[in-house]
Tab-separated table of C-alpha atoms (C1' of nucleotides) in Angstrom:
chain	number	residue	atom	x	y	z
B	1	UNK	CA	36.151	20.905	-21.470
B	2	UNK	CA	33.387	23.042	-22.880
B	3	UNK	CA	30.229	23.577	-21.122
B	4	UNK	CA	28.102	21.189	-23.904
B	5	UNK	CA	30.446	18.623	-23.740
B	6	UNK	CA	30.661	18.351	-19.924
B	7	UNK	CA	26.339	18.715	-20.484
B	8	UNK	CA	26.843	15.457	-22.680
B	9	UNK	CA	28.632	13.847	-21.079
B	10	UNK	CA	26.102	13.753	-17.737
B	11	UNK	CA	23.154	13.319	-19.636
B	12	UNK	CA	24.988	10.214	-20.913
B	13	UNK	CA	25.865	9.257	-17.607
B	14	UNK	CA	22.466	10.316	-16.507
B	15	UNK	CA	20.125	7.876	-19.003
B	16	UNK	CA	22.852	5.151	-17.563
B	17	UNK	CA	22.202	5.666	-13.779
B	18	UNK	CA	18.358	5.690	-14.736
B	19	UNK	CA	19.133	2.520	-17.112
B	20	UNK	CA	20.405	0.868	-14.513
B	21	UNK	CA	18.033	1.628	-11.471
B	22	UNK	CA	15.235	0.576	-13.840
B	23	UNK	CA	16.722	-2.531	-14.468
B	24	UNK	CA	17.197	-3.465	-11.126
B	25	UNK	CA	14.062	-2.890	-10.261
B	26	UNK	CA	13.108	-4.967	-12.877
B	27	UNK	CA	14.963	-7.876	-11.295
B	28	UNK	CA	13.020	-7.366	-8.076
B	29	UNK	CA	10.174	-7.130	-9.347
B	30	UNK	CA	10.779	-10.370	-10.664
B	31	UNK	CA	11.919	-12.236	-7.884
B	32	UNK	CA	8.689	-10.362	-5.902
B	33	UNK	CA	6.846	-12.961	-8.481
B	34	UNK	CA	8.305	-15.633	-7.806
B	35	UNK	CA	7.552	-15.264	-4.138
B	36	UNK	CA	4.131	-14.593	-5.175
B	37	UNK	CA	4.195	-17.587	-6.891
B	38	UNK	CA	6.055	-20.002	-4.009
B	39	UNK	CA	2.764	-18.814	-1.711
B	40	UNK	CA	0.293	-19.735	-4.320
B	41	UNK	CA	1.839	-23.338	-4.859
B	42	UNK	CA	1.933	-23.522	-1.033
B	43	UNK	CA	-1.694	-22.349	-0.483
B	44	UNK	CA	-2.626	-25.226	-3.024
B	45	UNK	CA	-1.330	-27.370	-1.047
B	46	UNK	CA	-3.493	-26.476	1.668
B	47	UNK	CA	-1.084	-24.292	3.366
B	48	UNK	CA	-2.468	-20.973	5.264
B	49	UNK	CA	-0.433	-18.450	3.494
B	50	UNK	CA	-1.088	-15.213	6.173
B	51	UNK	CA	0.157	-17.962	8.616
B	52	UNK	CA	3.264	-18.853	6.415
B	53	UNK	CA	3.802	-15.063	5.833
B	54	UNK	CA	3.575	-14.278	9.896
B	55	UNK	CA	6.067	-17.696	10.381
B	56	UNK	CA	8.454	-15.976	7.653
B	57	UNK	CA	8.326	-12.960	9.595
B	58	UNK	CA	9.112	-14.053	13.161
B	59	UNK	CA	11.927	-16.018	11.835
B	60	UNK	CA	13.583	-13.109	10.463
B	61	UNK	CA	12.958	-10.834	13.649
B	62	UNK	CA	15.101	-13.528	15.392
B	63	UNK	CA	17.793	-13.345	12.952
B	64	UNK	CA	17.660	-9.566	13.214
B	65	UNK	CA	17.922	-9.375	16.867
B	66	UNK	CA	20.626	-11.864	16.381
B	67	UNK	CA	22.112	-9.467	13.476
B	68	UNK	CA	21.484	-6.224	16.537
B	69	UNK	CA	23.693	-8.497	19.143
B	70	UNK	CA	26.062	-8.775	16.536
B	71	UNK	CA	26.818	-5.017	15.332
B	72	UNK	CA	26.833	-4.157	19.124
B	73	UNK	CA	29.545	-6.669	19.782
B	74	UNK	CA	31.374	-5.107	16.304
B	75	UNK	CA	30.562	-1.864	17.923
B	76	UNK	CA	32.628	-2.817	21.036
B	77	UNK	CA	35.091	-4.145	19.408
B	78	UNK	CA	35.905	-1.663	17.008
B	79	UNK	CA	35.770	0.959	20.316
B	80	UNK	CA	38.122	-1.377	22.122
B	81	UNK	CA	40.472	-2.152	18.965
B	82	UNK	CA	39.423	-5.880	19.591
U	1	UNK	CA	-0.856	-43.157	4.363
U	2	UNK	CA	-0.371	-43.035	7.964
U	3	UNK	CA	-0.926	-39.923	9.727
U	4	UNK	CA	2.268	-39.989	11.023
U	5	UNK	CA	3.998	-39.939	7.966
U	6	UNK	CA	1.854	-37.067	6.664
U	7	UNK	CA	3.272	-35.085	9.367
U	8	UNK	CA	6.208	-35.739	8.374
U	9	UNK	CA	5.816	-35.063	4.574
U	10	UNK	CA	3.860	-31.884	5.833
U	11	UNK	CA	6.659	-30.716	7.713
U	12	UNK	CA	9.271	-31.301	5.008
U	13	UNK	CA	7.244	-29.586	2.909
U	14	UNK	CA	6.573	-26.488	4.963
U	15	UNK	CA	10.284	-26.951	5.598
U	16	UNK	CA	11.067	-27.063	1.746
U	17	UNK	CA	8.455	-24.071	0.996
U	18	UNK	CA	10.100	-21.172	4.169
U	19	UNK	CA	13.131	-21.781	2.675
U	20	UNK	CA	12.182	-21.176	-1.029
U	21	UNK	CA	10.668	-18.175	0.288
U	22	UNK	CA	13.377	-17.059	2.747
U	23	UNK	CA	16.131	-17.653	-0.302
U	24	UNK	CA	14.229	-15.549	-2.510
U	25	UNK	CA	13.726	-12.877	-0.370
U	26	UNK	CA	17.323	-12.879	0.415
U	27	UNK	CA	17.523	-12.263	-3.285
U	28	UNK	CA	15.060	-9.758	-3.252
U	29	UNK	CA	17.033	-7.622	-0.793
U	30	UNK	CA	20.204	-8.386	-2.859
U	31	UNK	CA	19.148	-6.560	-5.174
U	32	UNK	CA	17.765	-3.698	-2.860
U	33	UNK	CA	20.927	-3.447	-2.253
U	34	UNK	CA	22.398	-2.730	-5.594
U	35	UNK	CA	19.721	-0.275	-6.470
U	36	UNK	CA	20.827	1.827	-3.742
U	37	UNK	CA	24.488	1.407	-4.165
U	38	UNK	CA	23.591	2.889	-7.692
U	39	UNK	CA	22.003	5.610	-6.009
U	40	UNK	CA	25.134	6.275	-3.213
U	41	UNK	CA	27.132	6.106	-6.893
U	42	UNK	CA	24.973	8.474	-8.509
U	43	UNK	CA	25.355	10.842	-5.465
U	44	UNK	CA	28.832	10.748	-5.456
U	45	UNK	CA	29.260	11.832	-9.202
U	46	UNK	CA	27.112	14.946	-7.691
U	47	UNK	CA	23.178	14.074	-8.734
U	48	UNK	CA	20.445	14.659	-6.857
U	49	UNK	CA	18.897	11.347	-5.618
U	50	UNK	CA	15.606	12.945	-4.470
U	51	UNK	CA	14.752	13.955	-8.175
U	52	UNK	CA	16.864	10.992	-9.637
U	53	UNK	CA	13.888	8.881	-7.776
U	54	UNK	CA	11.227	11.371	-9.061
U	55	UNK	CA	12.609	10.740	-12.651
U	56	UNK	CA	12.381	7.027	-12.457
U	57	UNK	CA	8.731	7.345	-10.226
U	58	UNK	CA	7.601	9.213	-13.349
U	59	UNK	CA	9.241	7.107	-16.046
U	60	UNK	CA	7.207	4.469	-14.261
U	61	UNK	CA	4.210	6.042	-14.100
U	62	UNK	CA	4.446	6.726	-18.039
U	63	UNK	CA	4.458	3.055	-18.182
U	64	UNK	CA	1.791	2.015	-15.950
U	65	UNK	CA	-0.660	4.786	-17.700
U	66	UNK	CA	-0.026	2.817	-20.798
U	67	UNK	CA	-0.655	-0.320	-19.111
U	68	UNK	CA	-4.104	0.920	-18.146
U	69	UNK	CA	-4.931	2.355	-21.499
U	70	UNK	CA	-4.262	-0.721	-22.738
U	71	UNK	CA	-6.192	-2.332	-20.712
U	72	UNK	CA	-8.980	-0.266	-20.752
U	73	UNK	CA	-9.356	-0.464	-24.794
U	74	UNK	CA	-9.426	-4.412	-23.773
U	75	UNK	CA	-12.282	-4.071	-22.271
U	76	UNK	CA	-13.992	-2.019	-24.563
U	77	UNK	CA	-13.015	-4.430	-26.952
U	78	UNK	CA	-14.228	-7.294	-24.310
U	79	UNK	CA	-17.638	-4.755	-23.660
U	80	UNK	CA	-18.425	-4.339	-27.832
U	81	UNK	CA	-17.161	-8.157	-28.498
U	82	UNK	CA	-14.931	-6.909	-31.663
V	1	UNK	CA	0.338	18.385	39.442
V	2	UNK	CA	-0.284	15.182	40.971
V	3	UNK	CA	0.147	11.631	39.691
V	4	UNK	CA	-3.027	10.919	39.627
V	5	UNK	CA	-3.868	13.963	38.102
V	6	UNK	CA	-2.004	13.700	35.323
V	7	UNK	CA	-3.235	10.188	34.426
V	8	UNK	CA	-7.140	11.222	34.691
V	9	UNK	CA	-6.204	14.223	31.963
V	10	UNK	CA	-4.252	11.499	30.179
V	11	UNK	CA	-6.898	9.281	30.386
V	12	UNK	CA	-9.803	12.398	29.242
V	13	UNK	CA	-7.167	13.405	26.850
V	14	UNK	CA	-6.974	9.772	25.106
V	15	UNK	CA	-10.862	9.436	25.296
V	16	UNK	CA	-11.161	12.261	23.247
V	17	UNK	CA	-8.578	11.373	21.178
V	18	UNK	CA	-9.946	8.142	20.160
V	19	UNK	CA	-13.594	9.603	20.018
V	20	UNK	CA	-12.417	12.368	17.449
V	21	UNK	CA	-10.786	9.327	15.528
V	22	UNK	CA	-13.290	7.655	15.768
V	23	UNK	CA	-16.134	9.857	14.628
V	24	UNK	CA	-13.826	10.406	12.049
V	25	UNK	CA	-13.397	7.152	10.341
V	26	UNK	CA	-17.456	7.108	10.417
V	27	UNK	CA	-17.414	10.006	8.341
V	28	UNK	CA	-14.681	8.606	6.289
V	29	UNK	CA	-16.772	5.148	5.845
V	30	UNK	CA	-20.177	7.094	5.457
V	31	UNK	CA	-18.051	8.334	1.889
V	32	UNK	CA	-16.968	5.465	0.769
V	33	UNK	CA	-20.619	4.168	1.089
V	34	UNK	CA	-22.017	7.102	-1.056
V	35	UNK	CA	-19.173	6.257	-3.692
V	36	UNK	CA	-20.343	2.525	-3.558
V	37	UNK	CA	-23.686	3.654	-4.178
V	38	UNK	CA	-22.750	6.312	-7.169
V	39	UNK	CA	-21.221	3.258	-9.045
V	40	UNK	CA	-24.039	0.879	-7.797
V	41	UNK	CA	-26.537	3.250	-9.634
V	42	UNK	CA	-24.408	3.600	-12.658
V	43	UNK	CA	-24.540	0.204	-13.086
V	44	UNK	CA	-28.162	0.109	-12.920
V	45	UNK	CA	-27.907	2.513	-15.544
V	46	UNK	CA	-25.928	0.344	-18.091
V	47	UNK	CA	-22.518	1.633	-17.168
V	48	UNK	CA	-19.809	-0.969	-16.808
V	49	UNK	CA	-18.233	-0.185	-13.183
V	50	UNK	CA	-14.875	-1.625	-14.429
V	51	UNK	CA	-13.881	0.437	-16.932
V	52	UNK	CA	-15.637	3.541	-14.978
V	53	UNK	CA	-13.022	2.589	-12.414
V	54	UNK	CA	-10.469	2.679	-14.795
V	55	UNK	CA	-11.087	6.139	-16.379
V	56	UNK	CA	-11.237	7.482	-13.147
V	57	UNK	CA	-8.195	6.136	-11.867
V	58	UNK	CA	-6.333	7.000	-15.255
V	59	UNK	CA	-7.462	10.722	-14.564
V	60	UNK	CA	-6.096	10.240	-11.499
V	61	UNK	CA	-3.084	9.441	-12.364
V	62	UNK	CA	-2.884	12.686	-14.479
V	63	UNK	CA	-3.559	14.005	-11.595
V	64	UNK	CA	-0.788	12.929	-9.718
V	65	UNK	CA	1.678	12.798	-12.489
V	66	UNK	CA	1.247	16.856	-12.928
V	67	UNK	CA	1.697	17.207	-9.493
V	68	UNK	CA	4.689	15.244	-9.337
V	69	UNK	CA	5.953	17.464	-12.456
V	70	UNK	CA	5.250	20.234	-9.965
V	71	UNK	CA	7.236	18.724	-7.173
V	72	UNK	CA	10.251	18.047	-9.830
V	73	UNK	CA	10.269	21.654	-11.170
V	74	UNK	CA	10.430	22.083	-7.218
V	75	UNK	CA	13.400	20.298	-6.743
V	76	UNK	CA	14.731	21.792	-9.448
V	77	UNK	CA	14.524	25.269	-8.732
V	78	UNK	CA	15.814	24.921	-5.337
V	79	UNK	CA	18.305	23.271	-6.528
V	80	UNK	CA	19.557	25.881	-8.844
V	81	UNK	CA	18.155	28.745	-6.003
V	82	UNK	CA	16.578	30.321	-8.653
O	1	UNK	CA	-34.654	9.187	-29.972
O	2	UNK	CA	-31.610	9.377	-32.447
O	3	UNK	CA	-28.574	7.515	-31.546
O	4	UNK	CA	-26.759	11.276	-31.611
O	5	UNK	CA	-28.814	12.398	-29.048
O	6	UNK	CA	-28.449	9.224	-27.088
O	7	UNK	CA	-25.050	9.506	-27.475
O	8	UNK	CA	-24.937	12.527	-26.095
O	9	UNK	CA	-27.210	12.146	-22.639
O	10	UNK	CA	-25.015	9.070	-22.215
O	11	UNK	CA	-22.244	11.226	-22.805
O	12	UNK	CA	-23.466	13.887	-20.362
O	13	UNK	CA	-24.071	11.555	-17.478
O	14	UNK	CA	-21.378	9.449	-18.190
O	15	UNK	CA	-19.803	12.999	-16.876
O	16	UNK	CA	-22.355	13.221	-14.022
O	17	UNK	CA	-21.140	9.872	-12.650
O	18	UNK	CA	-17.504	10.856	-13.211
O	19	UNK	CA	-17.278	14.432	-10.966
O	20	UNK	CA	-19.891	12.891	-8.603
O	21	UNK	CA	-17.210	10.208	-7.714
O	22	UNK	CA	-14.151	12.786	-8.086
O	23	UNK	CA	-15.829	14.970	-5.496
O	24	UNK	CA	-16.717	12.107	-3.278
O	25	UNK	CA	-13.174	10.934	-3.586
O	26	UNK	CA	-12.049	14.241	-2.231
O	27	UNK	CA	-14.411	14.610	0.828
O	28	UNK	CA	-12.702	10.464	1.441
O	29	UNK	CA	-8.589	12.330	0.974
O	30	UNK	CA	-10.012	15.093	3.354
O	31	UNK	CA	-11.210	13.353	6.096
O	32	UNK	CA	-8.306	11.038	5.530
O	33	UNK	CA	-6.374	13.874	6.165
O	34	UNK	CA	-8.193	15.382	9.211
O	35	UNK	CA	-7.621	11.586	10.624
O	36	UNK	CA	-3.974	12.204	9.975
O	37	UNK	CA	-3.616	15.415	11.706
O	38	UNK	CA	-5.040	14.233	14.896
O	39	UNK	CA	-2.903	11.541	15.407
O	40	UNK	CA	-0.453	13.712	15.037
O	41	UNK	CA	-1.737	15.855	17.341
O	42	UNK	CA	-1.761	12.850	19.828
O	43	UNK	CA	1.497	11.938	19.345
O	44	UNK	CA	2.869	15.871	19.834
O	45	UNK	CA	1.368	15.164	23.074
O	46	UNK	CA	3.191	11.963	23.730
O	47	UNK	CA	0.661	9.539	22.563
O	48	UNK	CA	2.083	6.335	20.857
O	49	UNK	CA	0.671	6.427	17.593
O	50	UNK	CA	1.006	3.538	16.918
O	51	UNK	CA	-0.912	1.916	19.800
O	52	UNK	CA	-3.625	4.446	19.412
O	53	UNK	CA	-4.128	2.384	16.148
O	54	UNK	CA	-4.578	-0.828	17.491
O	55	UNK	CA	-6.353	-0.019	20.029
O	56	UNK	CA	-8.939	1.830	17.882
O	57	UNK	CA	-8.968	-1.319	15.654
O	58	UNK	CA	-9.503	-3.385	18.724
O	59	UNK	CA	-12.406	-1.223	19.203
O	60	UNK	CA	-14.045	-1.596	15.913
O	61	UNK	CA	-13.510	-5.437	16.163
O	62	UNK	CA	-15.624	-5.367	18.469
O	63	UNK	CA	-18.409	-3.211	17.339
O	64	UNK	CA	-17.934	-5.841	14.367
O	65	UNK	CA	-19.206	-8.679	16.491
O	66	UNK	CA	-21.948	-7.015	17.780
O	67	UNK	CA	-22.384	-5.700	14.120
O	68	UNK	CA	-22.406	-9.511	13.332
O	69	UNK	CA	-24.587	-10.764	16.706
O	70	UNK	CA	-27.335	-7.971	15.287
O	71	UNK	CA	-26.836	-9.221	11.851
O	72	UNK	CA	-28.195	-12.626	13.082
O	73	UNK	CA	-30.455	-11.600	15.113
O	74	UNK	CA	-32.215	-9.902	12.160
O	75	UNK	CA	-31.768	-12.811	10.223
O	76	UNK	CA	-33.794	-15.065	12.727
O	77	UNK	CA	-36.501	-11.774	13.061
O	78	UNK	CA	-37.114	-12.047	9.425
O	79	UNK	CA	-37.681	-15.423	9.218
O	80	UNK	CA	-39.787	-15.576	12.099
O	81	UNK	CA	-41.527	-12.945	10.900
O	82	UNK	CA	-41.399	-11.202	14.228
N	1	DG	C1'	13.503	12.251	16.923
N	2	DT	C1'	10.588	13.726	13.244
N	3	DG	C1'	8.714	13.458	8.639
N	4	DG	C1'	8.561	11.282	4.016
N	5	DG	C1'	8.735	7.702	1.136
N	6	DT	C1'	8.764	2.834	0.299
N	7	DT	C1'	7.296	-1.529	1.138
N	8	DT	C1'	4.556	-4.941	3.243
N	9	DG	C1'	0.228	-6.788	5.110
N	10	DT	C1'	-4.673	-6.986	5.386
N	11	DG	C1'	-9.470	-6.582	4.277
N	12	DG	C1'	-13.006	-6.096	0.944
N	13	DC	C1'	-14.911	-7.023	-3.522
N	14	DA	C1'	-16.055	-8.937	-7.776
N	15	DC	C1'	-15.804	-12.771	-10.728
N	16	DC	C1'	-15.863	-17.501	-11.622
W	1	DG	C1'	-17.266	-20.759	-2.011
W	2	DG	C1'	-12.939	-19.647	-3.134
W	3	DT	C1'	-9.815	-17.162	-5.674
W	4	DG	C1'	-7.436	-13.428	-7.500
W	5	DC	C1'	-7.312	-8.455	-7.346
W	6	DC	C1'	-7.246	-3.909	-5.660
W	7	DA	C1'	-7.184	-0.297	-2.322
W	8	DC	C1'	-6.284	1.038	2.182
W	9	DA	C1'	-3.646	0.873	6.298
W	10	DA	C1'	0.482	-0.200	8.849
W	11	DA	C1'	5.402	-0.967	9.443
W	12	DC	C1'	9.950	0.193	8.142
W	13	DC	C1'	13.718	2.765	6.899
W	14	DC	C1'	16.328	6.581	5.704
W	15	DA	C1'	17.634	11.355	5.578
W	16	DC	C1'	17.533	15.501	7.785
DNA sequence: GTGGGTTTGTGGCACC
DNA sequence: GGTGCCACAAACCCAC
């Protein structure tokens, strides 16, 4: 294949990689809004939304030192062929 | 309304409102995900992620800049009331 | 060296340490106060602080966008190892 | 005065205001910078970075309070008259 | 384990 | 006063 082609053929490739990322990101952006927008409703309900964001956060630390027990146990078992 | 019962309807409701926010963050780091399976892809077909992510930082950048000249001629527009 | 030793030059070394720091984030306030003060006299002067804000941060963002050019012609070269 | 030559002294410190900021805005990224560097310093020597920042925010917290206690102090001066 | 980059959290500020 | 916004600072994560 000649040295153009093969050229072509990644910036093709390339503009779809980029295409791609950006629409992804896109998407989270997106959902970032909505989260926005669940804290907003919540603070207008009176909630305390620095108090909701530090509840969010210590409920996923426990589920991540639950996830860190979890991939040491898969750790010993794939070392033990369990 | 007892206060009992707004307890209750406060709890739900916090209740209702973590998980809203801990589904859409669950979301949000779906999609994490993809973006940088596209970028493991894009690796393996022998780009450079480092610039790939400089590409789409200036892409967006480009955007934003327009976002702000926009916005700036709004206010000038705002600031001479045409 | 003793114990004790060691945690009195710890404990200099860390007084000095957060005095530098410190001192340092004095300074850094004492700028942002002049800066306050620039637009706080512009305004006095007829200027409209928002969109001075603006211009400055679009120039900014020249700013940064050339030097991120920079940084991709970077990655670029060495890349290539021209 | 013609509007021209209005115009142009607006024009002229309109760039005043602009490089007065810029320039301010460095001397900030600089001492932002020297801030950097000694932490890092501190943690080449074994320092926890981290901590070293809360405890220096600890410190300002309270240097806030006082800040405050003086505030109202003042406050009570002034109307007193004292 | 060290640095860089990204993302998240927090405080300040201006406007309503 | 309270609300949304923006900038700074901190935490996190990955790659080397």
């Amino acid at each position: 294949m000649s040295e153009v082609m093969t050229q072509v053929i990644a910036k093709d490739h390339l503009t779809q990689i980029v295409s791609r990322i950006e629409r992804l990101e896109e998407d989270k952006a997106a959902v970032a809004e909505d989260i926005k927008e669940v804290y907003g409703e919540a603070k207008s309900h009176g909630f305390d939304v620095k108090i909701l964001k530090q509840v969010i956060k210590l409920r996923k630390m426990d589920q991540d030192k639950l996830a860190e027990q979890e991939e040491i146990l898969g750790l010993y078992r794939s070392a033990l062929d369990v």
